[in-house]
Coordinates of C-alpha atoms and ligand atoms in Angstrom, one line a residue:
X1 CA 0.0 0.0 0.0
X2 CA 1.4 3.2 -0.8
X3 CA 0.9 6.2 1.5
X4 CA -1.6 9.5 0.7
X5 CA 0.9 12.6 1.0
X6 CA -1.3 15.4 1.3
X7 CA 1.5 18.0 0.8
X8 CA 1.5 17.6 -3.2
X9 CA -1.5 19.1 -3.1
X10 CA -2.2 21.3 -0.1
X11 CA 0.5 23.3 -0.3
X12 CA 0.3 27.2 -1.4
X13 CA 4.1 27.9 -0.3
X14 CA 6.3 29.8 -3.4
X15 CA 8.9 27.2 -3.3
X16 CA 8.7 23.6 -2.8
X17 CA 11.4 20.7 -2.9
X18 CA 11.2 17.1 -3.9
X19 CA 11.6 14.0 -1.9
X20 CA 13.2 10.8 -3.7
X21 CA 14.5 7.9 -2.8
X22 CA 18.3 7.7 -2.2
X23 CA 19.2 5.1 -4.1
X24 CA 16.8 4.5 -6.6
X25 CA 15.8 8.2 -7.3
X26 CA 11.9 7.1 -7.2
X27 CA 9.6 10.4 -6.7
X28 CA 8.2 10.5 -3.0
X29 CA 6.9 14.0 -2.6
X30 CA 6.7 17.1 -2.9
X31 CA 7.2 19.2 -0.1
X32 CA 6.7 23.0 0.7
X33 CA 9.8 25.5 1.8
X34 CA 7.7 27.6 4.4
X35 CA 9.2 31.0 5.5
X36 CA 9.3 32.6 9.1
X37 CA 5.2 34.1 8.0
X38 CA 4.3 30.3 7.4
X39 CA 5.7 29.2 10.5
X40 CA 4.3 32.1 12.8
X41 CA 0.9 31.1 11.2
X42 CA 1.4 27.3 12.3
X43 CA 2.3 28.2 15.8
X44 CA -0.2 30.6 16.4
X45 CA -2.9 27.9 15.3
X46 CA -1.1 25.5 17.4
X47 CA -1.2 28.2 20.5
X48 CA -5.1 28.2 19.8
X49 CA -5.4 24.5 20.1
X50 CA -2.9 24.3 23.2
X51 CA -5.5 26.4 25.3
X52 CA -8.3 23.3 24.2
X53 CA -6.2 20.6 24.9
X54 CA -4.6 21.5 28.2
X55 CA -8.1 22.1 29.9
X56 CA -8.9 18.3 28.7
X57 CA -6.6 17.1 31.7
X58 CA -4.9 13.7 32.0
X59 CA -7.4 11.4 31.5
X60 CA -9.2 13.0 28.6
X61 CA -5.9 13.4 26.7
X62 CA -4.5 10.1 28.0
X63 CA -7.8 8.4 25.8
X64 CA -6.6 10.5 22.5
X65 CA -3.1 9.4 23.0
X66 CA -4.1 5.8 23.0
X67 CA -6.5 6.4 20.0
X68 CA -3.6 7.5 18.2
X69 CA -1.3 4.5 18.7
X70 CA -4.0 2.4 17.8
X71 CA -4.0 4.2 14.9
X72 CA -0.5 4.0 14.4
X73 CA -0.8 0.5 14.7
X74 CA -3.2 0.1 12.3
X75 CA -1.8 1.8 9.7
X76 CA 1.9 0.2 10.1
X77 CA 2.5 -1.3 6.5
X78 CA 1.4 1.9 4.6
X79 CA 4.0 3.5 7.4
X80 CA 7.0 1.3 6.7
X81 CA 6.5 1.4 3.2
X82 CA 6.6 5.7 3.4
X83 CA 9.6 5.1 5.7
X84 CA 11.8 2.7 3.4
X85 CA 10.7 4.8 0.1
X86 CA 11.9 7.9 1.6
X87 CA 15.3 6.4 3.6
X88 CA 15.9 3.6 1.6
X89 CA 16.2 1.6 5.1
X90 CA 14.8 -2.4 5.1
X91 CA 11.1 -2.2 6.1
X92 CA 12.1 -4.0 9.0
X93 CA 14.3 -1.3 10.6
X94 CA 11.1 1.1 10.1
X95 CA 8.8 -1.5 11.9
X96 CA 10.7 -1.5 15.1
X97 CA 11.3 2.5 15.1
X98 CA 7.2 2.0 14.6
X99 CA 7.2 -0.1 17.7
X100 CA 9.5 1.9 19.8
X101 CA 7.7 4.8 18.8
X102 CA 4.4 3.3 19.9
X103 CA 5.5 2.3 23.5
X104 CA 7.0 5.9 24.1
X105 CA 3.7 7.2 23.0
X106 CA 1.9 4.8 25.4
X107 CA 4.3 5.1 28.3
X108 CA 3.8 9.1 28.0
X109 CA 0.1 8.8 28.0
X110 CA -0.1 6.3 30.9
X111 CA 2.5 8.1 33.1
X112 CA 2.0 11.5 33.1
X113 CA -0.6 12.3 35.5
X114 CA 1.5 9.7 38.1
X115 CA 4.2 12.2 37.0
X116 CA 3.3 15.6 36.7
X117 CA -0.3 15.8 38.8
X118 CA 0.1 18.5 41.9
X119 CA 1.7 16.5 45.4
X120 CA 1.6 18.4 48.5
X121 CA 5.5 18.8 49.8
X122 CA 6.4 18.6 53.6
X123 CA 6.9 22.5 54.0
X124 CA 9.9 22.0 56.8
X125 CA 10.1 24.0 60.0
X126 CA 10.4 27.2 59.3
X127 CA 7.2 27.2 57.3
X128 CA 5.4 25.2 59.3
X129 CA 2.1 26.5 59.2
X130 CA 2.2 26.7 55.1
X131 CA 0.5 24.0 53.3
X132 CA 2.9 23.5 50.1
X133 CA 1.9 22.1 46.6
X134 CA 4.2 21.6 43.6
X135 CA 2.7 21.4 40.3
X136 CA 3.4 20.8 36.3
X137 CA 2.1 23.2 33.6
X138 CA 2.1 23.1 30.0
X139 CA 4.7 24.9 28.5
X140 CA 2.1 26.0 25.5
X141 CA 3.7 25.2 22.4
X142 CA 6.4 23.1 21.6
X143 CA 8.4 23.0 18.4
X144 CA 10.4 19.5 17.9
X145 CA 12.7 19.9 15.2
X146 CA 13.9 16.2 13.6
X147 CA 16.8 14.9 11.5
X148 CA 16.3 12.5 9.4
X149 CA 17.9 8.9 10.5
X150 CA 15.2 8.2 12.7
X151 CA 12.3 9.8 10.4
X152 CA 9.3 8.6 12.2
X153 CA 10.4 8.0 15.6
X154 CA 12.3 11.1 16.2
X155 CA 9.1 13.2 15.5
X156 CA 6.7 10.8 17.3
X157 CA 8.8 11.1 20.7
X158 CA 9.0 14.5 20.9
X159 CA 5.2 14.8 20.3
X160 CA 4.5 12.2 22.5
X161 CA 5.9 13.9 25.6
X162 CA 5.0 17.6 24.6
X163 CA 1.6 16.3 24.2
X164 CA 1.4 14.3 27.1
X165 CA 2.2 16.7 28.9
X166 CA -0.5 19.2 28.0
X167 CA 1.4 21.2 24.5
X168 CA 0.8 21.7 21.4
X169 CA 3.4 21.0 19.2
X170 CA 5.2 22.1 15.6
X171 CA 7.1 19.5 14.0
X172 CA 10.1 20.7 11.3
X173 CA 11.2 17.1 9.6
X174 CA 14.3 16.8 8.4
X175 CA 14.2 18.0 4.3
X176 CA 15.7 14.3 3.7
X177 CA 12.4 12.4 5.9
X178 CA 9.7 15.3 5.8
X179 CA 7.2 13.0 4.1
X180 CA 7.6 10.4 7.3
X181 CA 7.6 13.7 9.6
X182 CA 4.3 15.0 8.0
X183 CA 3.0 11.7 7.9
X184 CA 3.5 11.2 11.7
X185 CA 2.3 14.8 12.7
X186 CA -0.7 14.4 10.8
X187 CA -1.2 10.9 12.4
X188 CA -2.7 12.4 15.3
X189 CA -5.4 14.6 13.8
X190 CA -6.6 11.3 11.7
X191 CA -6.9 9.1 14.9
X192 CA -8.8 12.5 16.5
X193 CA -10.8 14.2 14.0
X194 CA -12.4 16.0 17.4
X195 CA -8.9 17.9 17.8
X196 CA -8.8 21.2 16.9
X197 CA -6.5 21.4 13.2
X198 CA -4.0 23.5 14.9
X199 CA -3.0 21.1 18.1
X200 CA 0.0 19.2 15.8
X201 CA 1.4 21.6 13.0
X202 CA 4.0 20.8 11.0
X203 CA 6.7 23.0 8.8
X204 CA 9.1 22.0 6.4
X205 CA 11.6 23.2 4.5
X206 CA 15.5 23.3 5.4
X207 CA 18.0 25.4 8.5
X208 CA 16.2 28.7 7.9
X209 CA 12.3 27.2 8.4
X210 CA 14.3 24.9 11.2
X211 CA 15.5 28.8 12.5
X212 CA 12.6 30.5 12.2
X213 CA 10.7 28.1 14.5
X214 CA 13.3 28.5 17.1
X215 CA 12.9 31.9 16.7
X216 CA 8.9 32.1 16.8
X217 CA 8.0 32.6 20.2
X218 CA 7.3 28.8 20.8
X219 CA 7.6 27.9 24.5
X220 CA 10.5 25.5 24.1
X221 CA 12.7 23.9 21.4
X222 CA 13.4 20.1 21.2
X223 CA 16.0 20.0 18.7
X224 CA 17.3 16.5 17.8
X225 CA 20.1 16.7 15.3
X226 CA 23.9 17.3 14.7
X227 CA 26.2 19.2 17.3
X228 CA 27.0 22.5 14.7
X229 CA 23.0 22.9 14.1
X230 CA 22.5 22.7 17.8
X231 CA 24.7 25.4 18.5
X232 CA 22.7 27.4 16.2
X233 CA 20.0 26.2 17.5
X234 CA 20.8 27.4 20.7
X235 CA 21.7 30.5 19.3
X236 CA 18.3 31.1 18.0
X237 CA 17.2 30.4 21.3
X238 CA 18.9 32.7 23.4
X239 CA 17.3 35.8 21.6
X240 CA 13.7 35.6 23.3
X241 CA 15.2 32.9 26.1
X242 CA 13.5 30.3 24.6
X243 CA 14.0 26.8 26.7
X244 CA 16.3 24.1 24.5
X245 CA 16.6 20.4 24.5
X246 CA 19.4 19.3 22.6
X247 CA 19.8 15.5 21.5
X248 CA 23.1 15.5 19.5
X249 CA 25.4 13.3 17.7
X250 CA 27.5 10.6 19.3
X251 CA 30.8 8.6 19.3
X252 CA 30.0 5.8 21.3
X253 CA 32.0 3.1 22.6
X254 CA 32.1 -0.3 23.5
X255 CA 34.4 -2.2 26.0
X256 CA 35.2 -5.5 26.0
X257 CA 36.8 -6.9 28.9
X258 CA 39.2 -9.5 29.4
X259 CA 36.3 -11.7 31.1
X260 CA 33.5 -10.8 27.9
X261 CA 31.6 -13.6 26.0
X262 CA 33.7 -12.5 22.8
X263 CA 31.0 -13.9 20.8
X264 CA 28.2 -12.4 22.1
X265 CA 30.1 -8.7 22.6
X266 CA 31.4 -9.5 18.6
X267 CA 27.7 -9.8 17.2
X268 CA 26.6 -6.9 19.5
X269 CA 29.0 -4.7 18.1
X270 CA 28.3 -5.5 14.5
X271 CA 24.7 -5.3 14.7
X272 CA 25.5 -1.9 16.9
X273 CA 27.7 -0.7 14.8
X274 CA 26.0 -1.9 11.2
X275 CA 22.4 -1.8 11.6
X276 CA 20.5 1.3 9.6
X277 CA 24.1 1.4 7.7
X278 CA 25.9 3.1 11.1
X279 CA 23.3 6.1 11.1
X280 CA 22.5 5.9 14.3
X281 CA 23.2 8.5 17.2
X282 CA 23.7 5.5 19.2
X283 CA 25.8 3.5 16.9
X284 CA 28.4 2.1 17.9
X285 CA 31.6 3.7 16.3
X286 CA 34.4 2.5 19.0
X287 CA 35.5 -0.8 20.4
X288 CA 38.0 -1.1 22.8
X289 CA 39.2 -4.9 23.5
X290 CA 41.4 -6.2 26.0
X291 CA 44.4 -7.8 25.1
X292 CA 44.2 -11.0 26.3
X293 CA 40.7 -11.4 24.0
X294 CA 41.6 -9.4 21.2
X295 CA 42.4 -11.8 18.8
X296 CA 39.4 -14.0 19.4
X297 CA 36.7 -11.1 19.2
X298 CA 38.3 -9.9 16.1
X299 CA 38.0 -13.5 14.4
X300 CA 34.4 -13.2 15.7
X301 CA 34.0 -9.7 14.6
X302 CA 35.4 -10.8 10.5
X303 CA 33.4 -13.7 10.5
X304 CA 30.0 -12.1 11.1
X305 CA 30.9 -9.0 9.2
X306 CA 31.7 -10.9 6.1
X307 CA 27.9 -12.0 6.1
X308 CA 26.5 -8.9 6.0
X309 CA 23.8 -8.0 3.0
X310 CA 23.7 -4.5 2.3
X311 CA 20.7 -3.6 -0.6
X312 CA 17.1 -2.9 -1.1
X313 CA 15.6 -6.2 -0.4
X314 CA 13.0 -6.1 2.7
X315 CA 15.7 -9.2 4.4
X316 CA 19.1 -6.7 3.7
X317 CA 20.8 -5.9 7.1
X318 CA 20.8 -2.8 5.8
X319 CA 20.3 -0.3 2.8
X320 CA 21.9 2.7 1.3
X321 CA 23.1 5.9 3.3
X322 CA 20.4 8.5 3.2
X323 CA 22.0 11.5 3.4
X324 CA 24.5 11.8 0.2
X325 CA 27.0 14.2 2.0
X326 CA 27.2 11.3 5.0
X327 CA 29.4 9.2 2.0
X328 CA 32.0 11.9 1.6
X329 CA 32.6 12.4 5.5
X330 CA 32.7 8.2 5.4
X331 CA 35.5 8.5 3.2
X332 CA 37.5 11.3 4.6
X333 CA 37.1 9.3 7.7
X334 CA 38.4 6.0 6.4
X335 CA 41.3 7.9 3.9
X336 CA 42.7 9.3 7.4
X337 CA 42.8 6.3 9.1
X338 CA 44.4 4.3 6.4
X339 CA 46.7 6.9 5.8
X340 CA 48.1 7.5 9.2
X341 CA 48.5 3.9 10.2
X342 CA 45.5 1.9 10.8
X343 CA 44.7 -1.5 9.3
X344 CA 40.9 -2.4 7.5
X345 CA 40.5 -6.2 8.6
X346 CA 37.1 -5.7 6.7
X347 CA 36.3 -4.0 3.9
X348 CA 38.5 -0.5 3.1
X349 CA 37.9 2.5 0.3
X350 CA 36.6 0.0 -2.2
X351 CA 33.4 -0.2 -0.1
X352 CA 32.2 3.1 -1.0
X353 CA 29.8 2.4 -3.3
X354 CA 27.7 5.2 -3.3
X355 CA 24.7 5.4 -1.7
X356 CA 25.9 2.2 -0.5
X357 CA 28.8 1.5 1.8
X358 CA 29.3 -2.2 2.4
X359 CA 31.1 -2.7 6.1
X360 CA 34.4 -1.5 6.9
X361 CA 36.1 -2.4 10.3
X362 CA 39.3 -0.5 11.4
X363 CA 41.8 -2.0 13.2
X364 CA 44.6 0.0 15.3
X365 CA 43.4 3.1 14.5
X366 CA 45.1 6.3 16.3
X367 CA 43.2 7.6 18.5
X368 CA 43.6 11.0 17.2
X369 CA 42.3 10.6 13.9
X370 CA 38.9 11.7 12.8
X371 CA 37.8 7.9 12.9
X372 CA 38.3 8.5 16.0
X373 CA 37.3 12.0 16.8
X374 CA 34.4 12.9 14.8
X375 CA 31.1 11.7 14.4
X376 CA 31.1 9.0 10.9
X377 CA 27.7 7.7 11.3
X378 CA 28.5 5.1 8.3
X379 CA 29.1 1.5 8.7
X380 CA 32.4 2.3 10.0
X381 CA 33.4 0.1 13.0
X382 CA 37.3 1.1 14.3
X383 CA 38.3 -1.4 17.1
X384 CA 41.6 -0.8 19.2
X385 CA 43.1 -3.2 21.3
X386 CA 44.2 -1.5 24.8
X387 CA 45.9 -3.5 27.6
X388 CA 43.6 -3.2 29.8
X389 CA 40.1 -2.1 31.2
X390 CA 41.7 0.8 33.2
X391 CA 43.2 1.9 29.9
X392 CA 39.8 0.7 27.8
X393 CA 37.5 3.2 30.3
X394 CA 39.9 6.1 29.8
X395 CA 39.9 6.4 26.2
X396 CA 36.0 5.5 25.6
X397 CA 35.9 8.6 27.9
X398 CA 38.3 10.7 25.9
X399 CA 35.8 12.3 23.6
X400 CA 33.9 15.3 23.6
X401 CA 30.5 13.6 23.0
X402 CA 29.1 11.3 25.6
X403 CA 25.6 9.8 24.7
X404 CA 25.2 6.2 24.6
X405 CA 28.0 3.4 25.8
X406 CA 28.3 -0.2 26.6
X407 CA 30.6 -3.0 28.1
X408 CA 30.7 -6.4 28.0
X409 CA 32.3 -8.2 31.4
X410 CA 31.1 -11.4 33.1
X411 CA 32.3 -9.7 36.3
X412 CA 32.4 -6.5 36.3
X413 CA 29.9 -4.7 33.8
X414 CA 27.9 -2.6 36.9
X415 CA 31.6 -1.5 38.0
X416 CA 32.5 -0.3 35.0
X417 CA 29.0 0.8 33.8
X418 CA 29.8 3.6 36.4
X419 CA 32.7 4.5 35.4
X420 CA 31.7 5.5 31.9
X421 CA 30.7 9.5 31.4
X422 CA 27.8 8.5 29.1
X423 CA 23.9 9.6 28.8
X424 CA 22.8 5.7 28.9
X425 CA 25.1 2.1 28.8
X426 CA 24.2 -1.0 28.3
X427 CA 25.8 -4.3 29.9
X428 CA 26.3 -7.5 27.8
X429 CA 24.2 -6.2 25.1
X430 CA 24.1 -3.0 23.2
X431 CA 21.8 0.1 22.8
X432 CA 19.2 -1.7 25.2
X433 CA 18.6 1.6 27.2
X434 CA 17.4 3.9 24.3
X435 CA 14.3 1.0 23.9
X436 CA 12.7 1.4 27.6
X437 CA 10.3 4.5 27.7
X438 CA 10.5 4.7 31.6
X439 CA 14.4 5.4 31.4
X440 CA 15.2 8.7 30.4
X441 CA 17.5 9.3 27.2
X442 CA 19.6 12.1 26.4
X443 CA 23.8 12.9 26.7
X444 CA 26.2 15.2 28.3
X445 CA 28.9 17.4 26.6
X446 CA 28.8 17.7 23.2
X447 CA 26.1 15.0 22.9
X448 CA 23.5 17.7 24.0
X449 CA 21.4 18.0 27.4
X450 CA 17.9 17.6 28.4
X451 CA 16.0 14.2 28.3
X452 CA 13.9 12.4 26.5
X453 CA 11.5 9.8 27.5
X454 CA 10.7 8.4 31.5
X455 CA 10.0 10.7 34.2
X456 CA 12.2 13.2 33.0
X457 CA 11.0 13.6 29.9
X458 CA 7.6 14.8 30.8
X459 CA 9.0 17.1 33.2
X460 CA 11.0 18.5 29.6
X461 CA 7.6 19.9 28.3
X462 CA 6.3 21.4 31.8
X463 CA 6.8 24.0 33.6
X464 CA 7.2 23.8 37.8
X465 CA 4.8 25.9 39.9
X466 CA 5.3 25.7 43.6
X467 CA 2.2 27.1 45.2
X468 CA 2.2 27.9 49.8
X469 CA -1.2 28.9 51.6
X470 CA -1.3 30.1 54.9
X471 CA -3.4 27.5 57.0
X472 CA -3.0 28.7 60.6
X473 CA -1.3 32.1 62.3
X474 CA 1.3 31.9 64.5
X475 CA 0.8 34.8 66.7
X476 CA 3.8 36.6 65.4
X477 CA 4.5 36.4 61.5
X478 CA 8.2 35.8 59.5
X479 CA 6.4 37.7 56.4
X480 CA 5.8 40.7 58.4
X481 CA 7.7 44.3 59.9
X482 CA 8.1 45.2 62.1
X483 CA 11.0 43.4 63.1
X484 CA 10.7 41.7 66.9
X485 CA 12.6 40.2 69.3
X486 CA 10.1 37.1 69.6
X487 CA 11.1 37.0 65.6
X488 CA 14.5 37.0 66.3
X489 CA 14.4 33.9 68.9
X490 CA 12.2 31.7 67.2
X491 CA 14.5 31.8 64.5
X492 CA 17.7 31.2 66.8
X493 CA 16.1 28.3 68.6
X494 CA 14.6 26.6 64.9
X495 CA 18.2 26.7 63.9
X496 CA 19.8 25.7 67.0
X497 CA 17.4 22.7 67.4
X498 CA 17.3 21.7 63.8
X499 CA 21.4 22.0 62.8
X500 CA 23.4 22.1 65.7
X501 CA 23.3 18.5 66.1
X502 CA 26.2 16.9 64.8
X503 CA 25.7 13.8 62.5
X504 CA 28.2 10.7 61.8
Ligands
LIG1 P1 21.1 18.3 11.1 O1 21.6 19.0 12.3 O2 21.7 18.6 9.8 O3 19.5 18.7 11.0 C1 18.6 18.4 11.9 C2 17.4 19.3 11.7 O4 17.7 20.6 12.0 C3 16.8 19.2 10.3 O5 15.4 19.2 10.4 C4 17.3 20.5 9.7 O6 16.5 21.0 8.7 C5 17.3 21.4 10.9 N1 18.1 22.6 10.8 C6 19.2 22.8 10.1 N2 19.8 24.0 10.3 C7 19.0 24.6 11.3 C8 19.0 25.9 12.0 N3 20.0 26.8 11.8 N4 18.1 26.1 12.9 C9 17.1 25.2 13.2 N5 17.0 24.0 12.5 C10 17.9 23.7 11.6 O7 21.2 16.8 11.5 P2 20.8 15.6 10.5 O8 21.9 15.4 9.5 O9 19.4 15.7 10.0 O10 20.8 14.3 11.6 C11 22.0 13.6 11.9 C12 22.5 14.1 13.3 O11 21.5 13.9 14.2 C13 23.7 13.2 13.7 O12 24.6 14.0 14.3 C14 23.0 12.3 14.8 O13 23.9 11.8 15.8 C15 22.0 13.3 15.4 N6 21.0 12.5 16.1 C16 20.9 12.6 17.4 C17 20.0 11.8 18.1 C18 19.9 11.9 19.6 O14 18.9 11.4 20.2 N7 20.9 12.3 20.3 C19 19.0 11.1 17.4 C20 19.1 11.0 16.0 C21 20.1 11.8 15.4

């Protein structure tokens, strides 16, 4: 089944851009270029519809949420098929970004009254005749701007959670997935035709619609998308201090320890490192091996590689590269490493077959090369041997980004889990912590900040209101001149009783 794209022919924008497939160059859609009037129309329609749907309150909104992965659901085939015709990614792959999509949206729904509904706070001694309440607002609107590696679930999380949590949202797709983007925004009004038009908008176009959303006036910014656009992002932001979540780009590593099931850490790490053809924020792009296993897991590692099916059938491990300027930073990346030293015990230059890239794995590769360094997000797998796990931890930490990580240790994975300066890792398996909805997702340093999914994730798209009313008098007030003596002793004797006291 092939999927209705309503853009072809509802869109009055000027300009417009096309949408193909990146391999075989099939048509997909045809997309408008709105400017900074289109968006400012979107959001104020979505600032309409905000007012509507945060007087519906949990439960009302929690039965539209779960309308709308139903309909989701329903509608999966026609939404792979939009998915692979747009990324050129194996069906598959778009199924289980369906699926992960579909428990955030459900988690979101089901959790955030728990989360967000008002709870009355012990108001401590000094207040003690305040009864305190702490509760979570909707922000208003909320603009989640997507890249275009993970085209549908990328849209659909950061919906999920604005919405969950009372918003309205604008969704900018990436200009490489915006018919997956639109597809999913528009998802929502189709399960709930009683929604007012406005409550998901969507813009597309390329950095300056992205821009002009963050400069809008929308009441926060989820950006999810490459470390030089989030600084502009962020930029954008500042000028009417408008709240920013940035999920970024990622180096990740893997450890493997001298006590690791080589052959369960070596398919890991290929299917980490391969799957969606390495264009994954949470691929895994490092492997550091003790010595004492290394020439075991790289045995492992070459045999499993050399199975690999890269293509366009629906069974392929993976398909071509999306992005055509992704191939030239693969093969900058790779020419580096070759040329300053390192060894390809899979694969090499001659894999570059553009838009595919069949695997290459990188063997002693210095560690200050862009292999290394920089973000490849290709099928690029470099694997260093280091003597030991001390010497393993250090260098997995010895990169600016710090978003997803795993080790592999019979022993010891916990110790070293802890050790690692990482958003998420996973322990004897990979990538494991990005799949559960109650466990928040996000990075530190250049990987971004702010979180995604869980708890914490709701909490993104709210605002914190602490509310005190008086319940009884106290003779005497705190909040009151003039200034008395009985003042001055209660005070003394609260603070003597309540610190004083020294604790072992
Ligand atoms: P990108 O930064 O080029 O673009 C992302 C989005 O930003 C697109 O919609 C684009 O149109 C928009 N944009 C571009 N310039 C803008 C501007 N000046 N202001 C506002 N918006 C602007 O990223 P990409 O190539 O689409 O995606 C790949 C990157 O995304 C990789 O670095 C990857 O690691 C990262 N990523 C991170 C996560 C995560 O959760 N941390 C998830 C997926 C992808």
């Amino acid at each position: 089944m092939t999927a209705q794209l309503t853009p072809d022919t509802a869109t009055s924008a000027a300009q417009t851009f096309d949408l193909t497939h990146p391999s075989t160059g099939a048509h997909v859609g045809t997309y408008p270029i709105h400017t900074a009037d289109d968006v400012a129309a979107v959001v104020a329609d979505a600032r309409q519809a905000a007012r509507w749907w945060a007087g519906l309150g949990f439960a009302e909104r929690k039965r539209r949420m779960n309308r709308w992965t139903a309909w989701l659901a329903r509608h999966s085939d026609e939404i792979c098929d939009l998915g692979y015709r747009e990324t050129g990614k194996p069906k598959g792959d778009v199924q289980f970004e369906l699926l992960a999509s579909l428990e955030d949206i459900k988690w979101a729904a089901r959790n955030a009254e728990r989360v967000l509904k008002e709870r009355k706070i012990a108001p401590g001694a000094a207040m003690l005749n305040f009864d305190a309440r702490l509760s979570y607002h909707p922000l208003g609107v909320a603009g989640v701007i997507a890249p275009w590696n993970f085209p549908m679930y990328t849209p659909l999380c950061g919906m999920a959670y604005a919405l969950a949590a009372g918003n309205a949202v604008v969704v900018k797709p990436s200009e490489f997935s915006s018919a997956t983007g639109v597809y999913a925004a528009e998802s929502f009004a189709k399960a709930n035709p009683d929604a007012p038009a406005g409550l998901v908008g969507w813009v597309t176009g390329f950095g300056e619609t992205g821009a002009a959303l963050c400069r809008s006036g929308v009441d926060k910014i989820a950006f999810t998308g490459s470390v030089g656009t989030g600084r502009r992002v962020m930029a954008a932001c500042a000028e009417n201090l408008t709240p920013v979540l940035l999920e970024l780009g990622g180096k990740d590593a893997t450890i493997v320890a001298d006590d690791a099931d080589v052959g369960a850490a070596a398919s890991a790490v290929v299917w980490g490192g391969l799957w969606h053809a390495g264009q994954a924020c949470v691929g895994i792009e490092r492997v550091y091996v003790a010595e004492s296993v290394a020439p075991a897991f790289l045995r492992e590692v070459r045999s499993r590689v050399e199975n690999i099916t890269v293509g366009l059938d629906d069974l392929s491990d993976y398909g071509p590269m999306t992005m055509p300027g992704q191939v030239d930073v693969v093969r900058r990346h790779v020419t580096d490493a070759l040329d300053r030293g390192a060894t390809a015990l899979v694969g090499g230059l001659d894999s570059i077959k553009a838009p595919f890239i069949e695997p290459i794995v990188l063997v002693d590769v210095p560690e200050d090369s862009s292999a290394v360094r920089e973000e490849t997000f290709g099928p690029v797998i470099v694997i260093n041997t280091v003597p030991d796990v001390d010497e393993a931890i250090r260098r997995a930490n010895a990169t600016d980004f710090g978003l997803g990580s795993s080790v592999f240790s019979e022993n010891h994975g916990p110790e070293i889990a802890a050790l690692l300066r990482a958003g998420g890792t996973t322990i004897n398996s990979v990538l494991t912590f990005v799949g559960i909805p109650s466990l928040p997702f996000g990075g530190v340093g250049d990987s971004g900040f702010g979180r995604f999914h869980g708890d914490d994730g709701l909490r993104e798209f709210s605002r914190a209101k602490s509310t005190t009313r008086k319940k009884f008098g106290m003779g005497k007030e705190m909040q009151e001149f003039p200034r008395t003596k009985q003042q001055f002793t209660i005070v003394r004797r609260v603070l003597k009783l309540k610190f004083s006291r020294r604790l072992h």
